[in-house]
PDB file of C-alpha atoms in Angstrom:
ATOM      1  CA  PRO A   1     -11.118  -4.038  -4.399  1.00  0.00           C
ATOM      2  CA  TYR A   2     -11.649  -5.444  -0.991  1.00  0.00           C
ATOM      3  CA  LEU A   3     -12.799  -9.027  -1.265  1.00  0.00           C
ATOM      4  CA  MET A   4     -15.314 -10.040   1.343  1.00  0.00           C
ATOM      5  CA  PRO A   5     -14.213 -13.113   3.345  1.00  0.00           C
ATOM      6  CA  GLU A   6     -16.589 -15.445   1.488  1.00  0.00           C
ATOM      7  CA  ARG A   7     -14.837 -14.538  -1.806  1.00  0.00           C
ATOM      8  CA  GLN A   8     -11.321 -15.083  -0.443  1.00  0.00           C
ATOM      9  CA  THR A   9     -11.151 -18.557  -1.977  1.00  0.00           C
ATOM     10  CA  GLU A  10      -9.303 -19.948  -4.972  1.00  0.00           C
ATOM     11  CA  LYS A  11     -12.546 -19.826  -6.956  1.00  0.00           C
ATOM     12  CA  GLY A  12     -13.082 -16.231  -5.818  1.00  0.00           C
ATOM     13  CA  TYR A  13      -9.575 -15.259  -6.877  1.00  0.00           C
ATOM     14  CA  PHE A  14     -10.012 -16.821 -10.328  1.00  0.00           C
ATOM     15  CA  GLU A  15     -13.232 -14.838 -10.735  1.00  0.00           C
ATOM     16  CA  LEU A  16     -11.352 -11.718  -9.621  1.00  0.00           C
ATOM     17  CA  ILE A  17      -8.589 -12.416 -12.155  1.00  0.00           C
ATOM     18  CA  ASP A  18     -11.173 -12.608 -14.939  1.00  0.00           C
ATOM     19  CA  SER A  19     -12.615  -9.265 -13.820  1.00  0.00           C
ATOM     20  CA  LEU A  20      -9.193  -7.643 -13.523  1.00  0.00           C
ATOM     21  CA  ASN A  21      -8.213  -8.786 -17.013  1.00  0.00           C
ATOM     22  CA  TYR A  22     -11.464  -7.379 -18.411  1.00  0.00           C
ATOM     23  CA  ILE A  23     -11.000  -4.048 -16.616  1.00  0.00           C
ATOM     24  CA  ASP A  24      -7.320  -3.857 -17.587  1.00  0.00           C
ATOM     25  CA  ALA A  25      -8.123  -4.430 -21.284  1.00  0.00           C
ATOM     26  CA  TYR A  26     -10.821  -1.758 -21.159  1.00  0.00           C
ATOM     27  CA  CYS A  27      -8.472   0.729 -19.466  1.00  0.00           C
ATOM     28  CA  LYS A  28      -5.716   0.076 -22.007  1.00  0.00           C
ATOM     29  CA  LYS A  29      -8.185   0.569 -24.855  1.00  0.00           C
ATOM     30  CA  GLU A  30      -9.021   3.974 -23.338  1.00  0.00           C
ATOM     31  CA  GLY A  31      -5.336   4.895 -22.868  1.00  0.00           C
ATOM     32  CA  MET A  32      -5.290   4.368 -19.115  1.00  0.00           C
ATOM     33  CA  SER A  33      -3.407   2.053 -16.801  1.00  0.00           C
ATOM     34  CA  PHE A  34      -4.959  -0.051 -14.068  1.00  0.00           C
ATOM     35  CA  SER A  35      -3.472  -1.027 -10.717  1.00  0.00           C
ATOM     36  CA  TYR A  36      -4.489  -3.517  -8.040  1.00  0.00           C
ATOM     37  CA  HIS A  37      -4.210  -2.639  -4.345  1.00  0.00           C
ATOM     38  CA  HIS A  38      -3.845  -5.613  -2.015  1.00  0.00           C
ATOM     39  CA  HIS A  39      -4.333  -6.331   1.681  1.00  0.00           C
ATOM     40  CA  ASP A  40      -2.820  -9.017   3.891  1.00  0.00           C
ATOM     41  CA  PHE A  41      -5.320 -11.738   3.013  1.00  0.00           C
ATOM     42  CA  GLU A  42      -4.049 -11.889  -0.585  1.00  0.00           C
ATOM     43  CA  LEU A  43      -0.690 -12.998   0.816  1.00  0.00           C
ATOM     44  CA  LYS A  44      -2.011 -16.274   2.232  1.00  0.00           C
ATOM     45  CA  LYS A  45      -0.782 -19.315   0.344  1.00  0.00           C
ATOM     46  CA  LEU A  46      -3.154 -21.194  -1.939  1.00  0.00           C
ATOM     47  CA  SER A  47      -3.056 -24.889  -2.870  1.00  0.00           C
ATOM     48  CA  THR A  48      -0.520 -24.037  -5.587  1.00  0.00           C
ATOM     49  CA  GLY A  49       1.953 -22.881  -2.924  1.00  0.00           C
ATOM     50  CA  LYS A  50       1.746 -19.334  -4.251  1.00  0.00           C
ATOM     51  CA  SER A  51      -0.052 -16.474  -2.609  1.00  0.00           C
ATOM     52  CA  ALA A  52      -3.247 -15.101  -4.097  1.00  0.00           C
ATOM     53  CA  LEU A  53      -1.379 -11.876  -4.905  1.00  0.00           C
ATOM     54  CA  GLN A  54       1.318 -13.781  -6.810  1.00  0.00           C
ATOM     55  CA  MET A  55      -1.390 -15.602  -8.743  1.00  0.00           C
ATOM     56  CA  ILE A  56      -3.196 -12.351  -9.524  1.00  0.00           C
ATOM     57  CA  LEU A  57      -0.018 -10.728 -10.798  1.00  0.00           C
ATOM     58  CA  GLU A  58       1.022 -13.781 -12.829  1.00  0.00           C
ATOM     59  CA  GLU A  59      -2.395 -14.170 -14.455  1.00  0.00           C
ATOM     60  CA  THR A  60      -2.979 -10.492 -15.262  1.00  0.00           C
ATOM     61  CA  GLY A  61      -1.047  -7.587 -16.701  1.00  0.00           C
ATOM     62  CA  VAL A  62      -2.256  -5.098 -14.113  1.00  0.00           C
ATOM     63  CA  ASN A  63       0.100  -2.910 -12.153  1.00  0.00           C
ATOM     64  CA  VAL A  64       0.284  -3.415  -8.416  1.00  0.00           C
ATOM     65  CA  GLU A  65      -0.086  -0.751  -5.767  1.00  0.00           C
ATOM     66  CA  LEU A  66       2.058  -2.408  -3.118  1.00  0.00           C
ATOM     67  CA  ASP A  67       0.966  -1.702   0.433  1.00  0.00           C
ATOM     68  CA  ILE A  68       4.043  -1.817   2.642  1.00  0.00           C
ATOM     69  CA  TYR A  69       2.100  -2.303   5.875  1.00  0.00           C
ATOM     70  CA  TRP A  70       0.121  -5.296   4.631  1.00  0.00           C
ATOM     71  CA  LEU A  71       3.211  -6.928   3.120  1.00  0.00           C
ATOM     72  CA  THR A  72       5.099  -6.520   6.380  1.00  0.00           C
ATOM     73  CA  LYS A  73       2.201  -7.685   8.528  1.00  0.00           C
ATOM     74  CA  ALA A  74       1.972 -10.851   6.416  1.00  0.00           C
ATOM     75  CA  GLY A  75       5.664 -11.541   7.018  1.00  0.00           C
ATOM     76  CA  GLU A  76       6.784 -10.549   3.526  1.00  0.00           C
ATOM     77  CA  ASP A  77       9.747  -8.367   2.540  1.00  0.00           C
ATOM     78  CA  PRO A  78       8.442  -5.268   0.726  1.00  0.00           C
ATOM     79  CA  VAL A  79      11.808  -4.588  -0.935  1.00  0.00           C
ATOM     80  CA  GLU A  80      11.818  -8.067  -2.510  1.00  0.00           C
ATOM     81  CA  TRP A  81       8.288  -7.555  -3.820  1.00  0.00           C
ATOM     82  CA  MET A  82       9.333  -4.198  -5.269  1.00  0.00           C
ATOM     83  CA  LYS A  83      12.326  -5.807  -6.973  1.00  0.00           C
ATOM     84  CA  HIS A  84      10.267  -8.663  -8.372  1.00  0.00           C
ATOM     85  CA  TYR A  85       7.531  -6.410  -9.751  1.00  0.00           C
ATOM     86  CA  ARG A  86       9.844  -3.502 -10.583  1.00  0.00           C
ATOM     87  CA  ASN A  87       8.118  -2.471 -13.807  1.00  0.00           C
ATOM     88  CA  ARG A  88       4.622  -2.793 -12.368  1.00  0.00           C
ATOM     89  CA  THR A  89       4.748  -0.619  -9.226  1.00  0.00           C
ATOM     90  CA  PRO A  90       3.962   3.004 -10.093  1.00  0.00           C
ATOM     91  CA  PHE A  91       2.383   3.533  -6.662  1.00  0.00           C
ATOM     92  CA  ILE A  92       3.521   2.515  -3.201  1.00  0.00           C
ATOM     93  CA  HIS A  93       1.370   2.793  -0.103  1.00  0.00           C
ATOM     94  CA  LEU A  94       4.030   3.860   2.346  1.00  0.00           C
ATOM     95  CA  LYS A  95       3.084   2.866   5.884  1.00  0.00           C
ATOM     96  CA  ASP A  96       4.807   1.937   9.121  1.00  0.00           C
ATOM     97  CA  MET A  97       3.872  -0.581  11.793  1.00  0.00           C
ATOM     98  CA  THR A  98       4.403  -0.698  15.547  1.00  0.00           C
ATOM     99  CA  THR A  99       6.953  -3.228  16.778  1.00  0.00           C
ATOM    100  CA  ASP A 100       4.776  -4.587  19.565  1.00  0.00           C
ATOM    101  CA  GLY A 101       2.557  -7.653  19.319  1.00  0.00           C
ATOM    102  CA  GLU A 102      -0.357  -5.559  18.079  1.00  0.00           C
ATOM    103  CA  GLN A 103       1.455  -4.507  14.882  1.00  0.00           C
ATOM    104  CA  PHE A 104      -0.722  -1.406  14.618  1.00  0.00           C
ATOM    105  CA  PHE A 105      -0.440   1.388  12.060  1.00  0.00           C
ATOM    106  CA  ALA A 106       2.233   3.952  12.979  1.00  0.00           C
ATOM    107  CA  PRO A 107       3.537   7.264  11.637  1.00  0.00           C
ATOM    108  CA  LEU A 108       6.485   6.795   9.282  1.00  0.00           C
ATOM    109  CA  GLY A 109       9.788   6.386  11.077  1.00  0.00           C
ATOM    110  CA  THR A 110       8.236   5.437  14.416  1.00  0.00           C
ATOM    111  CA  GLY A 111       7.730   1.737  13.763  1.00  0.00           C
ATOM    112  CA  GLY A 112       9.715  -1.251  12.594  1.00  0.00           C
ATOM    113  CA  VAL A 113       9.331  -1.001   8.820  1.00  0.00           C
ATOM    114  CA  ASP A 114      12.580  -0.202   6.995  1.00  0.00           C
ATOM    115  CA  VAL A 115      11.114   2.820   5.224  1.00  0.00           C
ATOM    116  CA  LYS A 116      14.533   4.044   4.029  1.00  0.00           C
ATOM    117  CA  ALA A 117      15.297   0.756   2.233  1.00  0.00           C
ATOM    118  CA  ILE A 118      11.845   0.791   0.649  1.00  0.00           C
ATOM    119  CA  MET A 119      12.230   4.367  -0.606  1.00  0.00           C
ATOM    120  CA  LYS A 120      15.726   3.605  -1.909  1.00  0.00           C
ATOM    121  CA  GLU A 121      14.426   0.605  -3.868  1.00  0.00           C
ATOM    122  CA  GLY A 122      11.413   2.581  -5.049  1.00  0.00           C
ATOM    123  CA  ASN A 123      13.607   5.319  -6.423  1.00  0.00           C
ATOM    124  CA  LYS A 124      15.558   2.684  -8.391  1.00  0.00           C
ATOM    125  CA  ALA A 125      12.314   1.096  -9.560  1.00  0.00           C
ATOM    126  CA  GLY A 126      10.815   4.363 -10.787  1.00  0.00           C
ATOM    127  CA  VAL A 127       7.955   4.625  -8.311  1.00  0.00           C
ATOM    128  CA  LYS A 128       5.933   7.655  -9.405  1.00  0.00           C
ATOM    129  CA  TRP A 129       3.717   8.158  -6.364  1.00  0.00           C
ATOM    130  CA  TRP A 130       4.476   7.574  -2.692  1.00  0.00           C
ATOM    131  CA  ILE A 131       1.115   7.473  -0.961  1.00  0.00           C
ATOM    132  CA  VAL A 132       1.520   8.119   2.752  1.00  0.00           C
ATOM    133  CA  GLU A 133      -1.397   6.447   4.426  1.00  0.00           C
ATOM    134  CA  GLN A 134      -2.198   5.450   7.956  1.00  0.00           C
ATOM    135  CA  ASP A 135      -5.472   3.549   8.081  1.00  0.00           C
ATOM    136  CA  GLN A 136      -6.011   4.228  11.776  1.00  0.00           C
ATOM    137  CA  CYS A 137      -4.198   6.454  14.249  1.00  0.00           C
ATOM    138  CA  ILE A 138      -3.527   6.100  17.954  1.00  0.00           C
ATOM    139  CA  GLU A 139      -3.132   9.872  18.216  1.00  0.00           C
ATOM    140  CA  SER A 140      -4.875  12.484  16.083  1.00  0.00           C
ATOM    141  CA  PRO A 141      -4.601  11.966  12.304  1.00  0.00           C
ATOM    142  CA  LEU A 142      -3.073  15.448  11.873  1.00  0.00           C
ATOM    143  CA  SER A 143      -0.394  14.684  14.459  1.00  0.00           C
ATOM    144  CA  SER A 144       0.366  11.366  12.750  1.00  0.00           C
ATOM    145  CA  ILE A 145       0.699  12.881   9.281  1.00  0.00           C
ATOM    146  CA  LYS A 146       2.881  15.671  10.695  1.00  0.00           C
ATOM    147  CA  LYS A 147       5.273  13.034  12.080  1.00  0.00           C
ATOM    148  CA  SER A 148       5.233  11.080   8.805  1.00  0.00           C
ATOM    149  CA  LEU A 149       5.954  14.167   6.699  1.00  0.00           C
ATOM    150  CA  ALA A 150       8.739  15.273   9.045  1.00  0.00           C
ATOM    151  CA  TYR A 151      10.306  11.832   8.697  1.00  0.00           C
ATOM    152  CA  ILE A 152      10.142  11.914   4.907  1.00  0.00           C
ATOM    153  CA  LYS A 153      11.739  15.371   4.791  1.00  0.00           C
TER     154      LYS A 153
END
């Protein structure tokens, strides 16, 4: 989910954790798995010294759909997150980010994210789906995806 700013509080995250645990139990009962996709705001530290995302993952059994762009933008190392949550990352949102002060979305291989290291770690970790996503594009979306696919190949 995307939590609206007024819910991005410790109380809001505890309520979210309760919901995620309920949904996860229901999915498991039905033979499905459930994953949580984060943004950068879940990487802000709480009063516990941990980020909201760490708290979510420690207090639930849900998988995590790591978003490389948001991890990087928040100053985190995506490879370390992948290592730490190795058995819980079936999906990776593979994104790149410009190296200028704007830190805007970029086609894969054109920014500052170490995409090769991330893919190498993901292959070790058994990532099943690499989701190439660029939330917004400076150029046309088709041109951006063409560059990203060429880089992956």
